[in-house]
XYZ file of C-alpha atoms in Angstrom:
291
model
C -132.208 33.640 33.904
C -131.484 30.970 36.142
C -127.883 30.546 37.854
C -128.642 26.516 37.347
C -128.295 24.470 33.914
C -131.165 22.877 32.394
C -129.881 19.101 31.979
C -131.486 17.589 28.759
C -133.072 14.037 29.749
C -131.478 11.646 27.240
C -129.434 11.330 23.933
C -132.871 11.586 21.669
C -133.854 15.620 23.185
C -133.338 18.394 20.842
C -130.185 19.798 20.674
C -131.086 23.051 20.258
C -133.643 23.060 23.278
C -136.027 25.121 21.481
C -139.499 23.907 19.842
C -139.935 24.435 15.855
C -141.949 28.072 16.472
C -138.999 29.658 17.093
C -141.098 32.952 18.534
C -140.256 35.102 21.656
C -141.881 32.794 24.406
C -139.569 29.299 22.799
C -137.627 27.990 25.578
C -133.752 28.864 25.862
C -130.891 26.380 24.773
C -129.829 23.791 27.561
C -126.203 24.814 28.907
C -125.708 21.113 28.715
C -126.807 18.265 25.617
C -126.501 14.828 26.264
C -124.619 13.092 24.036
C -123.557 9.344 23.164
C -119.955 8.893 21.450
C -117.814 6.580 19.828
C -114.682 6.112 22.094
C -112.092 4.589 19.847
C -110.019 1.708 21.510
C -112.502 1.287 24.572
C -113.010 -2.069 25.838
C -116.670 -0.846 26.643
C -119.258 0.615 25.008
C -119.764 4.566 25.438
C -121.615 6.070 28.093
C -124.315 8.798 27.496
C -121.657 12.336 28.324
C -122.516 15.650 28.477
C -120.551 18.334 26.130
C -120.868 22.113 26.619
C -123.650 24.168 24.504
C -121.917 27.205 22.557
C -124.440 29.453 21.275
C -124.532 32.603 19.404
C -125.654 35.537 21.559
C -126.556 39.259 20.353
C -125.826 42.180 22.533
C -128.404 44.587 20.698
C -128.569 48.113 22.467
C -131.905 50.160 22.017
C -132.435 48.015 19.293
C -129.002 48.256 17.681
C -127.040 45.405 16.713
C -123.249 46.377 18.110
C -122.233 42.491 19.070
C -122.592 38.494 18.229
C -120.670 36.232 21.085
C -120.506 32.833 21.298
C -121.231 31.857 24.996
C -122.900 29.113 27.153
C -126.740 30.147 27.907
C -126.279 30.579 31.213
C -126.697 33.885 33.826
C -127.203 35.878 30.593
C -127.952 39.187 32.685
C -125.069 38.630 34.152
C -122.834 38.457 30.757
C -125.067 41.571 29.585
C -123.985 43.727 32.031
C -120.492 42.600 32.746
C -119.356 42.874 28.630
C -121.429 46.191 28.584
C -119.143 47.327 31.445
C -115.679 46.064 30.241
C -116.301 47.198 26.672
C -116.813 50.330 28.237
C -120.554 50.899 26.189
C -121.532 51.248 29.852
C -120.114 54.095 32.674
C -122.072 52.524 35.420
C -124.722 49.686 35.859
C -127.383 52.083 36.683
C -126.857 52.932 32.256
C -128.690 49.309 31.975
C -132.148 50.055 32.284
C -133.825 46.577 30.940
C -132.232 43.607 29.585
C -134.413 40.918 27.908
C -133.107 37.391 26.946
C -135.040 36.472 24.043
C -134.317 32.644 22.084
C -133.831 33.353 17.930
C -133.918 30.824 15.656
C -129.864 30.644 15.085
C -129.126 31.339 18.726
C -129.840 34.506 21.738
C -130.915 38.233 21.526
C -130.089 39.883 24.423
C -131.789 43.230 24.402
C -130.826 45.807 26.289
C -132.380 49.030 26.904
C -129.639 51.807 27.995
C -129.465 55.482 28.134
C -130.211 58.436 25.688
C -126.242 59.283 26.460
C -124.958 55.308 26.030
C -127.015 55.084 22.521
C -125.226 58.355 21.373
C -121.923 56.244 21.959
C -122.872 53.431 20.753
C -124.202 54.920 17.197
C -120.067 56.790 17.387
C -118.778 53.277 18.042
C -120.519 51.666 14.988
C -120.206 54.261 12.563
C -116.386 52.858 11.323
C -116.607 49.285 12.471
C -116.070 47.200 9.355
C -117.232 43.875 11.149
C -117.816 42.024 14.782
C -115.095 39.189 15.997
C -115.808 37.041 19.125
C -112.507 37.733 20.525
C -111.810 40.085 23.843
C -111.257 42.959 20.890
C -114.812 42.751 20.186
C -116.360 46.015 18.696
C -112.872 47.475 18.405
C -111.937 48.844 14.829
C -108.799 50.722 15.155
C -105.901 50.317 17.682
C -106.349 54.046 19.152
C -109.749 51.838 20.672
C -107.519 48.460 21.800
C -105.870 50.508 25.039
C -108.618 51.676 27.437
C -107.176 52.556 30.931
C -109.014 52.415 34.000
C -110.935 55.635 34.735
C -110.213 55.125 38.120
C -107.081 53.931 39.959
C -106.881 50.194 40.183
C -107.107 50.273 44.070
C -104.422 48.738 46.266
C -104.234 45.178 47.602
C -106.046 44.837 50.932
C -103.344 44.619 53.743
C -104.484 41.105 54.613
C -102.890 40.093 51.558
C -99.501 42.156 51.255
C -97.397 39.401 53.269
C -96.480 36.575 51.056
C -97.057 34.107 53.167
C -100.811 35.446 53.191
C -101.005 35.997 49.315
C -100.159 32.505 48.898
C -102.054 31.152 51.229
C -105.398 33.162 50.013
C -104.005 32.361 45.989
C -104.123 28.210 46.897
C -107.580 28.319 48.685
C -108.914 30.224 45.944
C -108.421 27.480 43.047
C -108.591 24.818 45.577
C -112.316 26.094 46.306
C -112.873 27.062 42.167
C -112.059 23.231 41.240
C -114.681 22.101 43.340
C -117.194 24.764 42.345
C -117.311 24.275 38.465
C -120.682 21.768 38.115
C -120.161 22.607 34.096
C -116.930 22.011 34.360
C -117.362 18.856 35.898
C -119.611 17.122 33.585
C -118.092 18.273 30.578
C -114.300 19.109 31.108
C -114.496 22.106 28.378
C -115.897 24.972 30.290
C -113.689 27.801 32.098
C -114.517 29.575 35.280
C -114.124 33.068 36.955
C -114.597 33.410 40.507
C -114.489 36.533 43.115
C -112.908 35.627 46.006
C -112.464 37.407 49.515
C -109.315 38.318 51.287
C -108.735 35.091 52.601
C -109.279 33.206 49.591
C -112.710 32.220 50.113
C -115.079 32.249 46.955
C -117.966 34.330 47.143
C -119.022 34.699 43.094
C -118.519 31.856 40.464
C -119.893 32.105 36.619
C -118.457 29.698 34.069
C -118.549 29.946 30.274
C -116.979 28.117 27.158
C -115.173 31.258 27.072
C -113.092 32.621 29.116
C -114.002 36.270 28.066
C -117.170 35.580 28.795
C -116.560 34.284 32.570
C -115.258 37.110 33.454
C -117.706 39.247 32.031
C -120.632 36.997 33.601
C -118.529 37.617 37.021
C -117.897 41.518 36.634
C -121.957 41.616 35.495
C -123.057 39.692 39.049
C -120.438 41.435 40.947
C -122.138 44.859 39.593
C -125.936 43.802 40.039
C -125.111 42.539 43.977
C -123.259 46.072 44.621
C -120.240 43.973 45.310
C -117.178 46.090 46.656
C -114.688 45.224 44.123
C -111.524 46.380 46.204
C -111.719 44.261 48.445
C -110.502 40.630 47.326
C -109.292 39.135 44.242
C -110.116 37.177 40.732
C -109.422 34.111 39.862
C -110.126 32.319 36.691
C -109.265 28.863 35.122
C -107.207 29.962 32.177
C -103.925 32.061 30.985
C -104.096 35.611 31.563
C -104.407 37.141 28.558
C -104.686 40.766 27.468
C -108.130 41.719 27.728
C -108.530 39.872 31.010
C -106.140 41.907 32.684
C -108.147 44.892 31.152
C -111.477 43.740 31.788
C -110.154 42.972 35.887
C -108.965 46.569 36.022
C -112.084 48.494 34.453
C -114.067 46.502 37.076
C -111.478 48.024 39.585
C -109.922 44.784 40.835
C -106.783 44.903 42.608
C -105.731 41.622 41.335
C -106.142 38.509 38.937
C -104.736 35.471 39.587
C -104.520 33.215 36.556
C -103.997 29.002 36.857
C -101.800 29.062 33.905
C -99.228 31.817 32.376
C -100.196 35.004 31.075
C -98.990 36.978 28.060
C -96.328 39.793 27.329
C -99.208 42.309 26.632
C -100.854 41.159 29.837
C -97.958 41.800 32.107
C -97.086 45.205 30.750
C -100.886 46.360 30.713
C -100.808 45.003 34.277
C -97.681 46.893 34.835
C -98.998 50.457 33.566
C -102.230 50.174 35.462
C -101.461 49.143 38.913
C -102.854 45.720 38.098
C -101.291 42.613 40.582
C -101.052 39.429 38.407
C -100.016 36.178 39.663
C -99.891 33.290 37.208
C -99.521 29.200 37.181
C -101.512 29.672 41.043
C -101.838 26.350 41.606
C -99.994 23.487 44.416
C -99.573 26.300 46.850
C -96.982 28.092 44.959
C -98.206 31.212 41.688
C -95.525 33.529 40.478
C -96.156 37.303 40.284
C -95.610 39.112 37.144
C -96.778 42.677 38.049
């Protein structure tokens, strides 16, 4: 799929972006809808806006169901791989053999083909799980399943960045770049961002999403399917740093996230226990580290 949106032309196109067949070949939802509010107390009438699309995507493995996400249509490959990774359903990329984005009526199949040995996991996964949730938890059923270290160390922080004065500087570059690098973001002002960024700050990956999840998932996916050396720079995303996206950045084997706003308890002592740097409210040259 296309790293570009597909911009509706006007307030009257379908919202859904598909035609009324609804079979395999029916094109995918727009990542963007024009639409035409009602701004109360304007002294002007509303301009046509765009608004995020939030769509329902399946992650169906060999033809079993194990996920439903809601995420913006957009670098779908990349999302495939990256949550496959993370959720640990996957031990390396070369497990993805085939992914095909397919439009449904009621939203996205993604289906993945994996290996005899991933299936077998999968079918161990889904033999308890009571439901699906589109949190970061997603696919988890008991609390022995929440807590899944690294199974590698979370490698060091380059030397470039050990001095302060160098961490900081690389930190401010990095969102400085990321503001300017969100087109989503820009013409909607509801869409997050995840970007990978080298030792001096400078970005190299960006993938944005309605969720912030599912940025960094589209990010670790890209990273994976460009054979991108994750040791040797940083991520940054446009949100707190929660939880599971200080354990998504260390399955991916990132030495550290860097978060624009704060992160949570959980996330700091998960950081802690796996080696994990974390630096929080980076923004105006300054970020405070937390592990």
């Amino acid at each position: 799929m296309s790293g570009t949106c597909a911009l509706p032309g006007g307030a009257d196109d379908r919202a859904d972006g598909r035609n009324d067949d609804h079979d395999d070949d029916a094109p995918l939802p727009a990542a963007l809808i024009a639409v035409r509010p009602t701004r109360l107390g304007a002294t002007r009438a509303a301009d046509e806006e765009f608004v995020a699309e939030e769509v329902p995507v399946a992650l169906e493995y060999n033809g079993l169901s194990h996920a439903v996400m809601l995420a913006t249509p957009l670098d779908l490959e990349d999302f495939a791989l990256g949550f496959s990774l993370t959720e640990g359903l996957l031990a390396s990329p070369a497990d993805l053999l085939d992914v095909e984005v397919r439009a449904r009526p009621n939203g996205i199949a993604l289906q993945l083909r994996v290996t005899a040995r991933c299936e077998a996991l999968l079918k161990e996964r889904r033999r308890s799980m009571a439901g699906r949730t589109g949190c970061g938890l997603c696919g988890t059923d008991n609390l022995d399943q929440v807590f899944r270290p690294p199974q590698r160390p979370v490698p060091p922080l380059p030397a470039a960045l050990t001095a302060n004065e160098a961490l900081v500087a690389a930190l401010s570059r990095a969102m400085r770049e990321l503001a300017a690098a969100q087109p989503l973001q820009q013409r909607t002002g509801g869409i997050h961002a995840a970007a990978w960024c080298g030792v001096d700050g400078e970005l190299r990956l960006v993938r944005e999403d309605v969720g912030r999840h599912n940025a960094l998932d589209k990010l670790i996916g890209a990273m994976a399917r460009d054979g991108v050396d994750a040791s040797q720079g940083f991520a940054a995303v446009t949100s707190r740093a929660s939880f599971e996206m200080v354990q998504k950045a260390a399955l991916a084997g990132m030495p550290m996230l860097a978060a624009v706003s704060a992160p949570t308890h959980l996330a700091i002592r998960t950081a802690q226990a796996c080696g994990l740097r974390l630096a929080g409210f980076v923004r105006d040259a300054r970020a405070t580290l937390y592990a």
